[in-house]
Amino acid sequence: MTLAEDTPQIVTESVPGPKTQEFLKKRNENVPVGLCSSTYPICIKRGEGAMFEDLDGNKFLDWVGGVGVLNIGYSRPELVKAVQDQATKYFHTIFNVIGHEGYVDLAEGLNETIPCRGEHKKTYFANSGAECDENAIKIAKSYTGRQGVICFSGAFHGRTNLTMALTAKKAYSKGMGPFPADIARAPYPYLYRAPKGYSEAEAIAYYVDGLKKVFDQGIPANEVACLLVEPLQGEGGFIPAPIEWVKAVRKICDENGILLIADEVQCGNCRTGKYFASEYWAEAGAAPDIVTTAKSLAGGMPISAITGRDEVMDAAPAGTIGGTFCGNPLSCASGLAAMKIYKEEDFPAKARHIGEQVTAGFKAMAEKYDVIGDIRGLGAMIGVEFVKDRETKEPATELVANLIQEALQRGLLMESAGTDSNVIRFLAPLVMTDEQTKRGLEIFEESLKAALAK
């Protein structure tokens, strides 16, 4: 049996094992403390599919997926070969000076796939999610001639200076200011925590009104270049944007000459049951103007993309976009191979299949454990929110922290999300087998029982 077909197995007395403990000591001596997590005391030796093995031979099922990077799984042979083949030709060229075919071919593929407005689209590349969001805002400012940006509560857009300002959770930007001006924040439609007693329609109207108030209390509408929103919030707690809210936001943008940017850094590339989550928007007549994506775009190679209709994308003056490593040939080769597989093997369908299985499993647990307050998501991007009491909805932050540690000791890697870190985020590779899904759910429940007993 290959590692890709295997199920979790812990062979050491506990995690971390002795070899990993040696690694952690060396890591702590050589790497800044801000990167040295005590939550995940592990070191990978090899990975295949949805599984990885650590230095001590422990085998883990990965429900984090490099935080959404491994939709295609670890070590996909076709991607390995594509990178190897490209490496024999050339590692690097700066596209602003010397073009290469892989860049243009991948841009063409995204232009044909991404569901933003416009008959003809254009794409260019950066290296990370933060970079593509920042570049999308540059484009919006160039096109509109305006400076204002609206973001949302719960948002996460990166760790550059601008994107830290856009990111809601200030633990990510503590002591890092000053930050850019002309940024305003509106309430994101978190229906589970909408005002008590509101129907869904009333809650959506409440959140739409909250956005409109920004024009009076934050930035006037005629000074706003763009509105940046995640179709399904990641760090904020895996919260899908309701389609009726999106339609209202699209209307507000159209009435005020504001560009709507969909941040699909995490939710793109087949994760939500569509190739891009904004396909749901387009089907409702509310397609975005610009889409940004990264993470699983190239299966682990660093690359991100900014896509929009040509009149928008051509607004940036020469010299204001691009960069030394943007659209690196190795990353483009991997991205092309990944796109081919995503389409030929219908990865959106894989996401829907996995999502149906895990959602059913979580709902069955919710009937037994009243600490599960909400289960939500799209496709195989699922959030499970834990509360101390279903009536008060007080976040069960400590329980989630204990649950993660109990699962780690049993061979299941998970991560939290949400403002109060009380949400388990499900981001398993979309190549996870049915047997692995079943075993993962079993470990999840075993770990929950152990965490509740503490």
PDB file of C-alpha atoms in Angstrom, residues 147-343:
ATOM      1  CA  GLN A 147      -8.095  55.912  -3.740  1.00  0.00           C
ATOM      2  CA  GLY A 148     -10.623  54.371  -1.328  1.00  0.00           C
ATOM      3  CA  VAL A 149     -10.868  50.654  -0.512  1.00  0.00           C
ATOM      4  CA  ILE A 150     -13.615  48.847   1.399  1.00  0.00           C
ATOM      5  CA  CYS A 151     -12.915  45.545   3.144  1.00  0.00           C
ATOM      6  CA  PHE A 152     -14.900  43.521   5.683  1.00  0.00           C
ATOM      7  CA  SER A 153     -15.002  42.296   9.249  1.00  0.00           C
ATOM      8  CA  GLY A 154     -13.342  38.895   9.558  1.00  0.00           C
ATOM      9  CA  ALA A 155     -11.296  39.427   6.401  1.00  0.00           C
ATOM     10  CA  PHE A 156      -7.818  38.051   5.841  1.00  0.00           C
ATOM     11  CA  HIS A 157      -5.900  39.332   2.825  1.00  0.00           C
ATOM     12  CA  GLY A 158      -2.225  38.945   3.761  1.00  0.00           C
ATOM     13  CA  ARG A 159       0.752  40.238   5.701  1.00  0.00           C
ATOM     14  CA  THR A 160       2.187  43.022   3.537  1.00  0.00           C
ATOM     15  CA  ASN A 161       1.656  46.550   4.848  1.00  0.00           C
ATOM     16  CA  LEU A 162      -1.454  47.179   2.753  1.00  0.00           C
ATOM     17  CA  THR A 163      -2.972  43.735   3.250  1.00  0.00           C
ATOM     18  CA  MET A 164      -2.327  43.829   7.007  1.00  0.00           C
ATOM     19  CA  ALA A 165      -4.421  46.993   7.037  1.00  0.00           C
ATOM     20  CA  LEU A 166      -7.161  45.127   5.169  1.00  0.00           C
ATOM     21  CA  THR A 167      -6.971  42.056   7.428  1.00  0.00           C
ATOM     22  CA  ALA A 168      -9.447  42.266  10.292  1.00  0.00           C
ATOM     23  CA  LYS A 169      -7.715  40.245  13.012  1.00  0.00           C
ATOM     24  CA  LYS A 170      -5.187  42.643  14.490  1.00  0.00           C
ATOM     25  CA  ALA A 171      -3.064  39.869  16.004  1.00  0.00           C
ATOM     26  CA  TYR A 172      -1.591  39.682  12.486  1.00  0.00           C
ATOM     27  CA  SER A 173      -0.510  43.322  12.468  1.00  0.00           C
ATOM     28  CA  LYS A 174       0.245  44.136  16.096  1.00  0.00           C
ATOM     29  CA  GLY A 175       2.964  46.748  16.312  1.00  0.00           C
ATOM     30  CA  MET A 176       3.436  46.866  12.531  1.00  0.00           C
ATOM     31  CA  GLY A 177       1.877  50.269  11.690  1.00  0.00           C
ATOM     32  CA  PRO A 178       1.400  52.887  10.502  1.00  0.00           C
ATOM     33  CA  PHE A 179      -0.856  51.564   7.762  1.00  0.00           C
ATOM     34  CA  PRO A 180      -2.262  53.074   4.558  1.00  0.00           C
ATOM     35  CA  ALA A 181      -5.208  55.465   4.795  1.00  0.00           C
ATOM     36  CA  ASP A 182      -8.457  55.501   2.777  1.00  0.00           C
ATOM     37  CA  ILE A 183      -9.484  52.034   3.956  1.00  0.00           C
ATOM     38  CA  ALA A 184     -12.906  51.426   5.519  1.00  0.00           C
ATOM     39  CA  ARG A 185     -14.379  48.219   6.959  1.00  0.00           C
ATOM     40  CA  ALA A 186     -17.969  47.044   6.581  1.00  0.00           C
ATOM     41  CA  PRO A 187     -19.676  44.134   8.399  1.00  0.00           C
ATOM     42  CA  TYR A 188     -19.391  40.757   6.646  1.00  0.00           C
ATOM     43  CA  PRO A 189     -22.650  38.740   6.533  1.00  0.00           C
ATOM     44  CA  TYR A 190     -21.999  36.253   9.346  1.00  0.00           C
ATOM     45  CA  LEU A 191     -25.505  34.812   9.457  1.00  0.00           C
ATOM     46  CA  TYR A 192     -24.872  32.494  12.413  1.00  0.00           C
ATOM     47  CA  ARG A 193     -24.042  35.548  14.527  1.00  0.00           C
ATOM     48  CA  ALA A 194     -26.564  37.982  13.051  1.00  0.00           C
ATOM     49  CA  PRO A 195     -28.696  39.931  15.546  1.00  0.00           C
ATOM     50  CA  LYS A 196     -30.826  37.534  17.568  1.00  0.00           C
ATOM     51  CA  GLY A 197     -34.270  36.842  16.159  1.00  0.00           C
ATOM     52  CA  TYR A 198     -33.492  38.001  12.620  1.00  0.00           C
ATOM     53  CA  SER A 199     -34.625  35.883   9.676  1.00  0.00           C
ATOM     54  CA  GLU A 200     -32.053  35.275   6.941  1.00  0.00           C
ATOM     55  CA  ALA A 201     -33.635  37.980   4.773  1.00  0.00           C
ATOM     56  CA  GLU A 202     -33.630  40.448   7.673  1.00  0.00           C
ATOM     57  CA  ALA A 203     -29.994  39.601   8.477  1.00  0.00           C
ATOM     58  CA  ILE A 204     -28.925  40.158   4.881  1.00  0.00           C
ATOM     59  CA  ALA A 205     -30.703  43.511   4.823  1.00  0.00           C
ATOM     60  CA  TYR A 206     -28.935  44.400   8.080  1.00  0.00           C
ATOM     61  CA  TYR A 207     -25.506  43.649   6.595  1.00  0.00           C
ATOM     62  CA  VAL A 208     -26.285  45.485   3.344  1.00  0.00           C
ATOM     63  CA  ASP A 209     -27.299  48.511   5.384  1.00  0.00           C
ATOM     64  CA  GLY A 210     -24.015  48.235   7.280  1.00  0.00           C
ATOM     65  CA  LEU A 211     -22.137  48.539   3.995  1.00  0.00           C
ATOM     66  CA  LYS A 212     -24.157  51.578   2.943  1.00  0.00           C
ATOM     67  CA  LYS A 213     -23.353  53.296   6.236  1.00  0.00           C
ATOM     68  CA  VAL A 214     -19.647  53.135   5.344  1.00  0.00           C
ATOM     69  CA  PHE A 215     -20.278  55.706   2.605  1.00  0.00           C
ATOM     70  CA  ASP A 216     -21.528  58.154   5.239  1.00  0.00           C
ATOM     71  CA  GLN A 217     -19.160  57.286   8.075  1.00  0.00           C
ATOM     72  CA  GLY A 218     -16.042  56.022   6.315  1.00  0.00           C
ATOM     73  CA  ILE A 219     -15.378  56.895   2.673  1.00  0.00           C
ATOM     74  CA  PRO A 220     -17.832  58.608   0.287  1.00  0.00           C
ATOM     75  CA  ALA A 221     -18.974  56.246  -2.468  1.00  0.00           C
ATOM     76  CA  ASN A 222     -17.531  58.439  -5.230  1.00  0.00           C
ATOM     77  CA  GLU A 223     -14.066  58.089  -3.672  1.00  0.00           C
ATOM     78  CA  VAL A 224     -14.110  54.276  -3.455  1.00  0.00           C
ATOM     79  CA  ALA A 225     -12.065  52.419  -6.074  1.00  0.00           C
ATOM     80  CA  CYS A 226     -12.922  48.885  -5.050  1.00  0.00           C
ATOM     81  CA  LEU A 227     -14.590  46.575  -2.619  1.00  0.00           C
ATOM     82  CA  LEU A 228     -12.565  43.460  -1.691  1.00  0.00           C
ATOM     83  CA  VAL A 229     -14.473  40.405  -0.464  1.00  0.00           C
ATOM     84  CA  GLU A 230     -13.810  36.691   0.051  1.00  0.00           C
ATOM     85  CA  PRO A 231     -16.637  34.583  -1.455  1.00  0.00           C
ATOM     86  CA  LEU A 232     -16.050  32.246   1.482  1.00  0.00           C
ATOM     87  CA  GLN A 233     -14.076  33.777   4.322  1.00  0.00           C
ATOM     88  CA  GLY A 234     -11.105  31.696   5.397  1.00  0.00           C
ATOM     89  CA  GLU A 235      -9.400  33.041   8.499  1.00  0.00           C
ATOM     90  CA  GLY A 236     -12.647  34.751   9.512  1.00  0.00           C
ATOM     91  CA  GLY A 237     -14.283  31.386  10.184  1.00  0.00           C
ATOM     92  CA  PHE A 238     -15.169  29.671   6.873  1.00  0.00           C
ATOM     93  CA  ILE A 239     -18.239  31.826   6.302  1.00  0.00           C
ATOM     94  CA  PRO A 240     -19.869  31.793   2.846  1.00  0.00           C
ATOM     95  CA  ALA A 241     -21.156  35.102   1.506  1.00  0.00           C
ATOM     96  CA  PRO A 242     -24.928  34.649   0.949  1.00  0.00           C
ATOM     97  CA  ILE A 243     -25.832  35.023  -2.721  1.00  0.00           C
ATOM     98  CA  GLU A 244     -28.618  37.543  -2.006  1.00  0.00           C
ATOM     99  CA  TRP A 245     -26.086  39.715  -0.164  1.00  0.00           C
ATOM    100  CA  VAL A 246     -23.623  39.399  -3.066  1.00  0.00           C
ATOM    101  CA  LYS A 247     -26.320  40.485  -5.507  1.00  0.00           C
ATOM    102  CA  ALA A 248     -27.066  43.545  -3.373  1.00  0.00           C
ATOM    103  CA  VAL A 249     -23.351  44.386  -3.128  1.00  0.00           C
ATOM    104  CA  ARG A 250     -22.947  44.023  -6.908  1.00  0.00           C
ATOM    105  CA  LYS A 251     -25.824  46.468  -7.391  1.00  0.00           C
ATOM    106  CA  ILE A 252     -24.261  48.971  -4.965  1.00  0.00           C
ATOM    107  CA  CYS A 253     -20.931  48.736  -6.809  1.00  0.00           C
ATOM    108  CA  ASP A 254     -22.582  49.249 -10.191  1.00  0.00           C
ATOM    109  CA  GLU A 255     -24.561  52.258  -8.993  1.00  0.00           C
ATOM    110  CA  ASN A 256     -21.420  53.907  -7.641  1.00  0.00           C
ATOM    111  CA  GLY A 257     -18.739  52.981 -10.194  1.00  0.00           C
ATOM    112  CA  ILE A 258     -16.915  50.707  -7.734  1.00  0.00           C
ATOM    113  CA  LEU A 259     -15.010  47.597  -8.838  1.00  0.00           C
ATOM    114  CA  LEU A 260     -15.921  44.360  -7.058  1.00  0.00           C
ATOM    115  CA  ILE A 261     -12.884  42.170  -6.333  1.00  0.00           C
ATOM    116  CA  ALA A 262     -13.351  38.520  -5.351  1.00  0.00           C
ATOM    117  CA  ASP A 263     -10.451  37.273  -3.231  1.00  0.00           C
ATOM    118  CA  GLU A 264     -10.253  33.577  -4.193  1.00  0.00           C
ATOM    119  CA  VAL A 265      -6.765  33.049  -2.840  1.00  0.00           C
ATOM    120  CA  GLN A 266      -7.993  30.225  -0.601  1.00  0.00           C
ATOM    121  CA  CYS A 267     -11.388  29.238  -1.994  1.00  0.00           C
ATOM    122  CA  GLY A 268     -10.402  29.032  -5.678  1.00  0.00           C
ATOM    123  CA  ASN A 269      -9.097  26.140  -7.777  1.00  0.00           C
ATOM    124  CA  CYS A 270     -11.975  23.673  -7.261  1.00  0.00           C
ATOM    125  CA  ARG A 271     -12.207  23.848  -3.453  1.00  0.00           C
ATOM    126  CA  THR A 272     -15.858  24.966  -3.217  1.00  0.00           C
ATOM    127  CA  GLY A 273     -17.471  22.597  -5.714  1.00  0.00           C
ATOM    128  CA  LYS A 274     -16.915  25.027  -8.595  1.00  0.00           C
ATOM    129  CA  TYR A 275     -13.594  25.774 -10.246  1.00  0.00           C
ATOM    130  CA  PHE A 276     -13.936  29.236  -8.711  1.00  0.00           C
ATOM    131  CA  ALA A 277     -16.454  30.156  -6.003  1.00  0.00           C
ATOM    132  CA  SER A 278     -17.403  33.301  -7.891  1.00  0.00           C
ATOM    133  CA  GLU A 279     -19.053  31.020 -10.460  1.00  0.00           C
ATOM    134  CA  TYR A 280     -21.918  30.936  -7.960  1.00  0.00           C
ATOM    135  CA  TRP A 281     -21.944  34.751  -8.163  1.00  0.00           C
ATOM    136  CA  ALA A 282     -21.894  34.734 -11.966  1.00  0.00           C
ATOM    137  CA  GLU A 283     -24.812  32.292 -12.088  1.00  0.00           C
ATOM    138  CA  ALA A 284     -26.777  34.808 -10.002  1.00  0.00           C
ATOM    139  CA  GLY A 285     -25.869  37.689 -12.330  1.00  0.00           C
ATOM    140  CA  ALA A 286     -23.360  39.187  -9.886  1.00  0.00           C
ATOM    141  CA  ALA A 287     -19.954  38.284 -11.343  1.00  0.00           C
ATOM    142  CA  PRO A 288     -16.967  40.203  -9.910  1.00  0.00           C
ATOM    143  CA  ASP A 289     -14.827  42.615 -11.919  1.00  0.00           C
ATOM    144  CA  ILE A 290     -11.502  41.163 -10.756  1.00  0.00           C
ATOM    145  CA  VAL A 291     -10.625  37.753  -9.305  1.00  0.00           C
ATOM    146  CA  THR A 292      -7.450  37.063  -7.363  1.00  0.00           C
ATOM    147  CA  THR A 293      -6.206  33.534  -6.704  1.00  0.00           C
ATOM    148  CA  ALA A 294      -3.122  31.719  -5.440  1.00  0.00           C
ATOM    149  CA  LYS A 295      -2.587  28.772  -3.046  1.00  0.00           C
ATOM    150  CA  SER A 296      -3.670  25.663  -5.053  1.00  0.00           C
ATOM    151  CA  LEU A 297      -3.156  27.358  -8.419  1.00  0.00           C
ATOM    152  CA  ALA A 298       0.095  25.441  -9.001  1.00  0.00           C
ATOM    153  CA  GLY A 299      -0.149  22.652  -6.445  1.00  0.00           C
ATOM    154  CA  GLY A 300       2.471  24.070  -4.111  1.00  0.00           C
ATOM    155  CA  MET A 301       4.726  26.113  -6.389  1.00  0.00           C
ATOM    156  CA  PRO A 302       4.601  29.837  -5.499  1.00  0.00           C
ATOM    157  CA  ILE A 303       2.389  31.790  -7.876  1.00  0.00           C
ATOM    158  CA  SER A 304      -0.707  33.984  -7.720  1.00  0.00           C
ATOM    159  CA  ALA A 305      -2.904  35.543 -10.377  1.00  0.00           C
ATOM    160  CA  ILE A 306      -4.932  38.683 -10.999  1.00  0.00           C
ATOM    161  CA  THR A 307      -7.640  38.425 -13.684  1.00  0.00           C
ATOM    162  CA  GLY A 308     -10.124  40.962 -15.063  1.00  0.00           C
ATOM    163  CA  ARG A 309     -11.569  42.281 -18.288  1.00  0.00           C
ATOM    164  CA  ASP A 310      -9.074  43.892 -20.628  1.00  0.00           C
ATOM    165  CA  GLU A 311     -10.164  47.528 -20.204  1.00  0.00           C
ATOM    166  CA  VAL A 312      -9.651  47.203 -16.441  1.00  0.00           C
ATOM    167  CA  MET A 313      -6.392  45.285 -16.584  1.00  0.00           C
ATOM    168  CA  ASP A 314      -4.856  47.578 -19.192  1.00  0.00           C
ATOM    169  CA  ALA A 315      -5.371  50.643 -16.964  1.00  0.00           C
ATOM    170  CA  ALA A 316      -2.128  50.152 -15.006  1.00  0.00           C
ATOM    171  CA  PRO A 317       0.722  52.273 -16.407  1.00  0.00           C
ATOM    172  CA  ALA A 318       3.884  50.504 -17.555  1.00  0.00           C
ATOM    173  CA  GLY A 319       6.268  49.844 -14.699  1.00  0.00           C
ATOM    174  CA  THR A 320       3.621  49.761 -11.952  1.00  0.00           C
ATOM    175  CA  ILE A 321       2.990  46.000 -12.109  1.00  0.00           C
ATOM    176  CA  GLY A 322       5.202  42.937 -12.415  1.00  0.00           C
ATOM    177  CA  GLY A 323       8.282  41.847 -10.516  1.00  0.00           C
ATOM    178  CA  THR A 324      11.445  39.760 -10.657  1.00  0.00           C
ATOM    179  CA  PHE A 325       9.964  36.372  -9.770  1.00  0.00           C
ATOM    180  CA  CYS A 326       6.369  36.937 -10.909  1.00  0.00           C
ATOM    181  CA  GLY A 327       5.217  34.150 -13.229  1.00  0.00           C
ATOM    182  CA  ASN A 328       8.338  32.058 -12.680  1.00  0.00           C
ATOM    183  CA  PRO A 329       8.688  29.380 -15.410  1.00  0.00           C
ATOM    184  CA  LEU A 330       8.749  26.469 -12.928  1.00  0.00           C
ATOM    185  CA  SER A 331       5.587  27.717 -11.221  1.00  0.00           C
ATOM    186  CA  CYS A 332       3.815  28.266 -14.541  1.00  0.00           C
ATOM    187  CA  ALA A 333       4.718  24.740 -15.663  1.00  0.00           C
ATOM    188  CA  SER A 334       3.252  23.334 -12.471  1.00  0.00           C
ATOM    189  CA  GLY A 335       0.182  25.562 -12.804  1.00  0.00           C
ATOM    190  CA  LEU A 336      -0.503  24.340 -16.340  1.00  0.00           C
ATOM    191  CA  ALA A 337      -0.181  20.715 -15.257  1.00  0.00           C
ATOM    192  CA  ALA A 338      -2.494  21.320 -12.296  1.00  0.00           C
ATOM    193  CA  MET A 339      -5.120  23.060 -14.432  1.00  0.00           C
ATOM    194  CA  LYS A 340      -5.137  20.165 -16.895  1.00  0.00           C
ATOM    195  CA  ILE A 341      -5.733  17.665 -14.081  1.00  0.00           C
ATOM    196  CA  TYR A 342      -8.360  19.803 -12.336  1.00  0.00           C
ATOM    197  CA  LYS A 343     -10.417  19.924 -15.532  1.00  0.00           C
TER     198      LYS A 343
END
